[in-house]
PDB file of C-alpha atoms in Angstrom:
ATOM      1  CA  MET I 229      72.523-220.869 -69.770  1.00 46.00           C
ATOM      2  CA  LYS I 230      69.434-222.227 -72.122  1.00 46.00           C
ATOM      3  CA  LEU I 231      66.836-221.860 -69.738  1.00 40.00           C
ATOM      4  CA  THR I 232      67.909-218.767 -68.239  1.00 42.00           C
ATOM      5  CA  LYS I 233      67.012-217.385 -71.926  1.00 41.00           C
ATOM      6  CA  TYR I 234      63.867-219.357 -71.780  1.00 39.00           C
ATOM      7  CA  LEU I 235      62.591-217.479 -68.226  1.00 34.00           C
ATOM      8  CA  SER I 236      63.961-214.284 -70.031  1.00 39.00           C
ATOM      9  CA  LEU I 237      61.773-214.152 -73.202  1.00 35.00           C
ATOM     10  CA  LEU I 238      58.836-215.776 -71.040  1.00 37.00           C
ATOM     11  CA  PHE I 239      59.225-213.388 -68.889  1.00 38.00           C
ATOM     12  CA  ILE I 240      60.005-210.912 -71.118  1.00 38.00           C
ATOM     13  CA  GLY I 241      57.153-211.827 -73.100  1.00 40.00           C
ATOM     14  CA  PHE I 242      54.421-211.407 -69.673  1.00 39.00           C
ATOM     15  CA  CYS I 243      55.258-207.822 -68.794  1.00 39.00           C
ATOM     16  CA  LEU I 244      54.823-206.581 -72.279  1.00 35.00           C
ATOM     17  CA  THR I 245      51.430-208.684 -73.370  1.00 37.00           C
ATOM     18  CA  SER I 246      50.155-207.069 -69.098  1.00 38.00           C
ATOM     19  CA  TYR I 247      51.502-204.152 -70.853  1.00 39.00           C
ATOM     20  CA  GLY I 248      49.262-204.064 -74.150  1.00 41.00           C
ATOM     21  CA  GLN I 249      45.858-205.822 -71.462  1.00 47.00           C
ATOM     22  CA  LYS I 250      46.398-202.625 -68.605  1.00 60.00           C
ATOM     23  CA  LYS I 251      46.627-200.184 -72.121  1.00 64.00           C
ATOM     24  CA  GLU I 252      43.594-201.466 -73.838  1.00 71.00           C
ATOM     25  CA  ASN I 253      41.354-201.680 -69.716  1.00 86.00           C
ATOM     26  CA  LYS I 254      42.023-197.629 -69.604  1.00 90.00           C
ATOM     27  CA  GLU I 255      41.240-197.062 -73.016  1.00 92.00           C
ATOM     28  CA  LEU I 256      38.338-199.170 -72.098  1.00 92.00           C
ATOM     29  CA  GLN I 257      37.578-197.310 -69.110  1.00 94.00           C
ATOM     30  CA  SER I 258      38.039-193.837 -70.764  1.00 95.00           C
ATOM     31  CA  LYS I 259      35.728-194.682 -73.293  1.00 96.00           C
ATOM     32  CA  ALA I 260      33.403-195.959 -70.669  1.00 96.00           C
ATOM     33  CA  GLU I 261      33.570-192.823 -68.325  1.00 96.00           C
ATOM     34  CA  GLN I 262      32.854-190.832 -72.636  1.00 97.00           C
ATOM     35  CA  PHE I 263      29.703-192.421 -72.422  1.00 98.00           C
ATOM     36  CA  THR I 264      28.791-191.881 -68.865  1.00 98.00           C
ATOM     37  CA  GLN I 265      29.403-188.095 -69.486  1.00 97.00           C
ATOM     38  CA  LYS I 266      26.918-188.361 -73.026  1.00 98.00           C
ATOM     39  CA  VAL I 267      24.123-189.667 -71.373  1.00 98.00           C
ATOM     40  CA  ILE I 268      24.705-186.598 -67.754  1.00 98.00           C
ATOM     41  CA  GLN I 269      24.288-184.484 -70.900  1.00 97.00           C
ATOM     42  CA  LEU I 270      21.681-186.017 -72.448  1.00 98.00           C
ATOM     43  CA  VAL I 271      19.609-186.473 -69.518  1.00 97.00           C
ATOM     44  CA  ASN I 272      20.480-182.459 -68.839  1.00 96.00           C
ATOM     45  CA  LYS I 273      18.743-181.771 -71.483  1.00 97.00           C
ATOM     46  CA  LYS I 274      15.956-184.311 -71.220  1.00 96.00           C
ATOM     47  CA  ASP I 275      17.200-185.888 -74.497  1.00 97.00           C
ATOM     48  CA  TYR I 276      15.227-188.575 -74.857  1.00 95.00           C
ATOM     49  CA  ALA I 277      14.960-189.481 -77.832  1.00 96.00           C
ATOM     50  CA  ALA I 278      18.869-189.602 -78.275  1.00 98.00           C
ATOM     51  CA  LEU I 279      18.488-191.442 -75.024  1.00 98.00           C
ATOM     52  CA  ASN I 280      16.533-193.533 -76.340  1.00 96.00           C
ATOM     53  CA  GLN I 281      19.974-194.954 -78.318  1.00 97.00           C
ATOM     54  CA  LEU I 282      22.248-195.520 -76.133  1.00 98.00           C
ATOM     55  CA  THR I 283      19.783-197.466 -74.205  1.00 98.00           C
ATOM     56  CA  THR I 284      18.968-201.355 -74.030  1.00 97.00           C
ATOM     57  CA  SER I 285      15.432-202.344 -74.077  1.00 97.00           C
ATOM     58  CA  LYS I 286      15.263-203.600 -70.582  1.00 97.00           C
ATOM     59  CA  VAL I 287      16.707-200.921 -68.091  1.00 97.00           C
ATOM     60  CA  TYR I 288      17.654-202.740 -64.366  1.00 96.00           C
ATOM     61  CA  CYS I 289      16.785-199.967 -62.703  1.00 97.00           C
ATOM     62  CA  SER I 290      15.913-200.549 -57.849  1.00 94.00           C
ATOM     63  CA  LEU I 291      15.421-196.714 -57.869  1.00 96.00           C
ATOM     64  CA  CYS I 292      12.518-196.521 -60.151  1.00 96.00           C
ATOM     65  CA  PHE I 293      10.393-198.610 -56.921  1.00 94.00           C
ATOM     66  CA  ASP I 294       9.877-197.501 -53.622  1.00 90.00           C
ATOM     67  CA  GLU I 295       9.549-201.310 -53.050  1.00 90.00           C
ATOM     68  CA  ALA I 296      10.901-204.070 -54.223  1.00 88.00           C
ATOM     69  CA  PRO I 297       9.081-205.499 -56.603  1.00 90.00           C
ATOM     70  CA  GLU I 298       7.490-208.859 -57.320  1.00 88.00           C
ATOM     71  CA  LYS I 299       9.054-210.056 -60.619  1.00 88.00           C
ATOM     72  CA  SER I 300      12.268-207.681 -60.276  1.00 92.00           C
ATOM     73  CA  TYR I 301      14.021-204.133 -60.923  1.00 95.00           C
ATOM     74  CA  PHE I 302      13.334-204.207 -64.617  1.00 96.00           C
ATOM     75  CA  VAL I 303      11.397-202.244 -66.590  1.00 97.00           C
ATOM     76  CA  GLY I 304      11.118-200.443 -70.021  1.00 97.00           C
ATOM     77  CA  LYS I 305      13.201-198.327 -71.438  1.00 97.00           C
ATOM     78  CA  ASP I 306      10.416-196.275 -72.346  1.00 96.00           C
ATOM     79  CA  ILE I 307       8.732-195.830 -69.487  1.00 96.00           C
ATOM     80  CA  PHE I 308      12.221-195.279 -67.600  1.00 98.00           C
ATOM     81  CA  TYR I 309      12.459-192.076 -69.763  1.00 97.00           C
ATOM     82  CA  ARG I 310       8.872-191.511 -69.395  1.00 96.00           C
ATOM     83  CA  LYS I 311       8.830-192.366 -65.229  1.00 96.00           C
ATOM     84  CA  HIS I 312      11.858-192.003 -63.484  1.00 97.00           C
ATOM     85  CA  VAL I 313      14.695-190.926 -65.514  1.00 97.00           C
ATOM     86  CA  SER I 314      13.577-187.085 -64.600  1.00 95.00           C
ATOM     87  CA  THR I 315      13.477-188.458 -60.389  1.00 96.00           C
ATOM     88  CA  ILE I 316      15.813-190.018 -60.336  1.00 97.00           C
ATOM     89  CA  PHE I 317      18.478-187.653 -61.878  1.00 97.00           C
ATOM     90  CA  ASN I 318      17.071-184.905 -59.807  1.00 96.00           C
ATOM     91  CA  LYS I 319      19.690-181.839 -59.619  1.00 96.00           C
ATOM     92  CA  GLU I 320      21.112-182.425 -56.480  1.00 96.00           C
ATOM     93  CA  LEU I 321      22.790-185.713 -58.426  1.00 97.00           C
ATOM     94  CA  LEU I 322      23.413-184.228 -61.838  1.00 97.00           C
ATOM     95  CA  GLU I 323      25.959-181.949 -59.294  1.00 96.00           C
ATOM     96  CA  ARG I 324      27.101-184.346 -57.685  1.00 96.00           C
ATOM     97  CA  LEU I 325      28.135-186.426 -61.016  1.00 97.00           C
ATOM     98  CA  GLY I 326      29.331-183.560 -61.827  1.00 94.00           C
ATOM     99  CA  ARG I 327      32.354-184.168 -60.148  1.00 93.00           C
ATOM    100  CA  ASN I 328      33.898-186.960 -61.808  1.00 92.00           C
ATOM    101  CA  GLU I 329      35.221-189.073 -59.097  1.00 94.00           C
ATOM    102  CA  VAL I 330      34.663-192.237 -61.033  1.00 95.00           C
ATOM    103  CA  LYS I 331      35.788-195.403 -60.687  1.00 94.00           C
ATOM    104  CA  PHE I 332      35.353-198.367 -64.137  1.00 94.00           C
ATOM    105  CA  SER I 333      35.205-201.861 -63.579  1.00 91.00           C
ATOM    106  CA  PHE I 334      34.395-205.237 -65.644  1.00 86.00           C
ATOM    107  CA  ASP I 335      31.859-207.123 -64.390  1.00 77.00           C
ATOM    108  CA  GLY I 336      31.363-209.416 -67.406  1.00 64.00           C
ATOM    109  CA  SER I 337      32.155-212.592 -65.951  1.00 61.00           C
ATOM    110  CA  ASP I 338      29.457-212.764 -62.597  1.00 63.00           C
ATOM    111  CA  PRO I 339      26.810-215.064 -64.868  1.00 69.00           C
ATOM    112  CA  GLY I 340      24.303-213.589 -62.404  1.00 68.00           C
ATOM    113  CA  PHE I 341      24.428-210.399 -64.374  1.00 69.00           C
ATOM    114  CA  LYS I 342      23.869-210.465 -67.942  1.00 84.00           C
ATOM    115  CA  ASP I 343      22.996-207.339 -68.282  1.00 89.00           C
ATOM    116  CA  ARG I 344      25.944-205.461 -67.616  1.00 92.00           C
ATOM    117  CA  ASP I 345      29.181-206.110 -68.836  1.00 93.00           C
ATOM    118  CA  TYR I 346      30.576-203.088 -67.208  1.00 94.00           C
ATOM    119  CA  ILE I 347      30.378-201.284 -64.279  1.00 95.00           C
ATOM    120  CA  VAL I 348      31.006-197.228 -63.982  1.00 97.00           C
ATOM    121  CA  LEU I 349      30.828-195.909 -60.500  1.00 97.00           C
ATOM    122  CA  TYR I 350      30.413-192.299 -59.358  1.00 97.00           C
ATOM    123  CA  THR I 351      30.662-190.895 -55.324  1.00 97.00           C
ATOM    124  CA  THR I 352      28.439-188.313 -55.013  1.00 96.00           C
ATOM    125  CA  TYR I 353      29.005-188.981 -51.066  1.00 95.00           C
ATOM    126  CA  ARG I 354      32.827-188.906 -49.961  1.00 94.00           C
ATOM    127  CA  LYS I 355      33.687-191.015 -46.810  1.00 94.00           C
ATOM    128  CA  ASN I 356      32.543-189.567 -43.651  1.00 92.00           C
ATOM    129  CA  GLU I 357      30.684-186.014 -45.708  1.00 90.00           C
ATOM    130  CA  VAL I 358      27.296-186.789 -44.676  1.00 88.00           C
ATOM    131  CA  GLY I 359      29.129-187.253 -41.319  1.00 90.00           C
ATOM    132  CA  GLU I 360      31.643-189.087 -39.020  1.00 93.00           C
ATOM    133  CA  GLY I 361      32.186-192.397 -39.539  1.00 91.00           C
ATOM    134  CA  HIS I 362      28.914-192.205 -42.786  1.00 92.00           C
ATOM    135  CA  GLU I 363      30.705-194.573 -45.653  1.00 93.00           C
ATOM    136  CA  GLY I 364      29.723-192.491 -48.265  1.00 94.00           C
ATOM    137  CA  ALA I 365      27.939-193.770 -51.566  1.00 96.00           C
ATOM    138  CA  GLN I 366      28.138-194.618 -55.130  1.00 97.00           C
ATOM    139  CA  PHE I 367      25.740-194.206 -58.760  1.00 98.00           C
ATOM    140  CA  ILE I 368      25.992-196.853 -60.847  1.00 97.00           C
ATOM    141  CA  PHE I 369      25.638-196.496 -64.240  1.00 98.00           C
ATOM    142  CA  TRP I 370      25.148-200.142 -65.446  1.00 97.00           C
ATOM    143  CA  LEU I 371      26.887-200.893 -68.822  1.00 97.00           C
ATOM    144  CA  LYS I 372      26.559-203.774 -71.853  1.00 96.00           C
ATOM    145  CA  ASP I 373      28.308-204.362 -74.776  1.00 94.00           C
ATOM    146  CA  GLU I 374      26.077-204.196 -77.958  1.00 94.00           C
ATOM    147  CA  LYS I 375      28.427-205.206 -80.697  1.00 92.00           C
ATOM    148  CA  GLY I 376      31.031-203.127 -80.198  1.00 91.00           C
ATOM    149  CA  ASN I 377      28.977-199.469 -78.819  1.00 96.00           C
ATOM    150  CA  PHE I 378      28.636-199.269 -75.378  1.00 97.00           C
ATOM    151  CA  LYS I 379      24.012-199.407 -74.041  1.00 98.00           C
ATOM    152  CA  LEU I 380      23.157-198.663 -70.168  1.00 98.00           C
ATOM    153  CA  SER I 381      21.671-200.911 -68.552  1.00 97.00           C
ATOM    154  CA  GLY I 382      21.122-200.011 -65.391  1.00 97.00           C
ATOM    155  CA  VAL I 383      20.897-197.373 -62.903  1.00 97.00           C
ATOM    156  CA  GLU I 384      21.833-197.930 -58.651  1.00 96.00           C
ATOM    157  CA  THR I 385      23.591-196.422 -55.618  1.00 96.00           C
ATOM    158  CA  VAL I 386      25.222-198.459 -52.975  1.00 94.00           C
ATOM    159  CA  PRO I 387      24.993-198.392 -50.363  1.00 87.00           C
TER     160      PRO I 387
END
């Protein structure tokens, strides 16, 4: 009898803990999506001074290079906003990001990526949208958690 009560309490505790984690994940996801929406709005307004405050000192940007660079895909945030952001965030991309087809993922567990904690993926091309058999594409925002606030730390696309 005691074993049954113990197992019941253990099960209830597990369920409550799982519920709390799911709720926290949803809140974090919502906060991340709101942050990326703010970034998109500021890019649209070309408010680079405000964006500068929301960005890490280096930005991962594979889209900034036609060919793979010798060292890495990181650029200083000033160069990113001065030289690359208007090319990357063209009218078509901004329209596709506006569809708001979003996925969120924790990414801090990968020791190879210390420059991001989360990624927010926006579907830019749905499966088969370009043609039969096309897998689709996503635009990815890298987010870094700095003292409880998000900072933009990179952009890329897949595939």
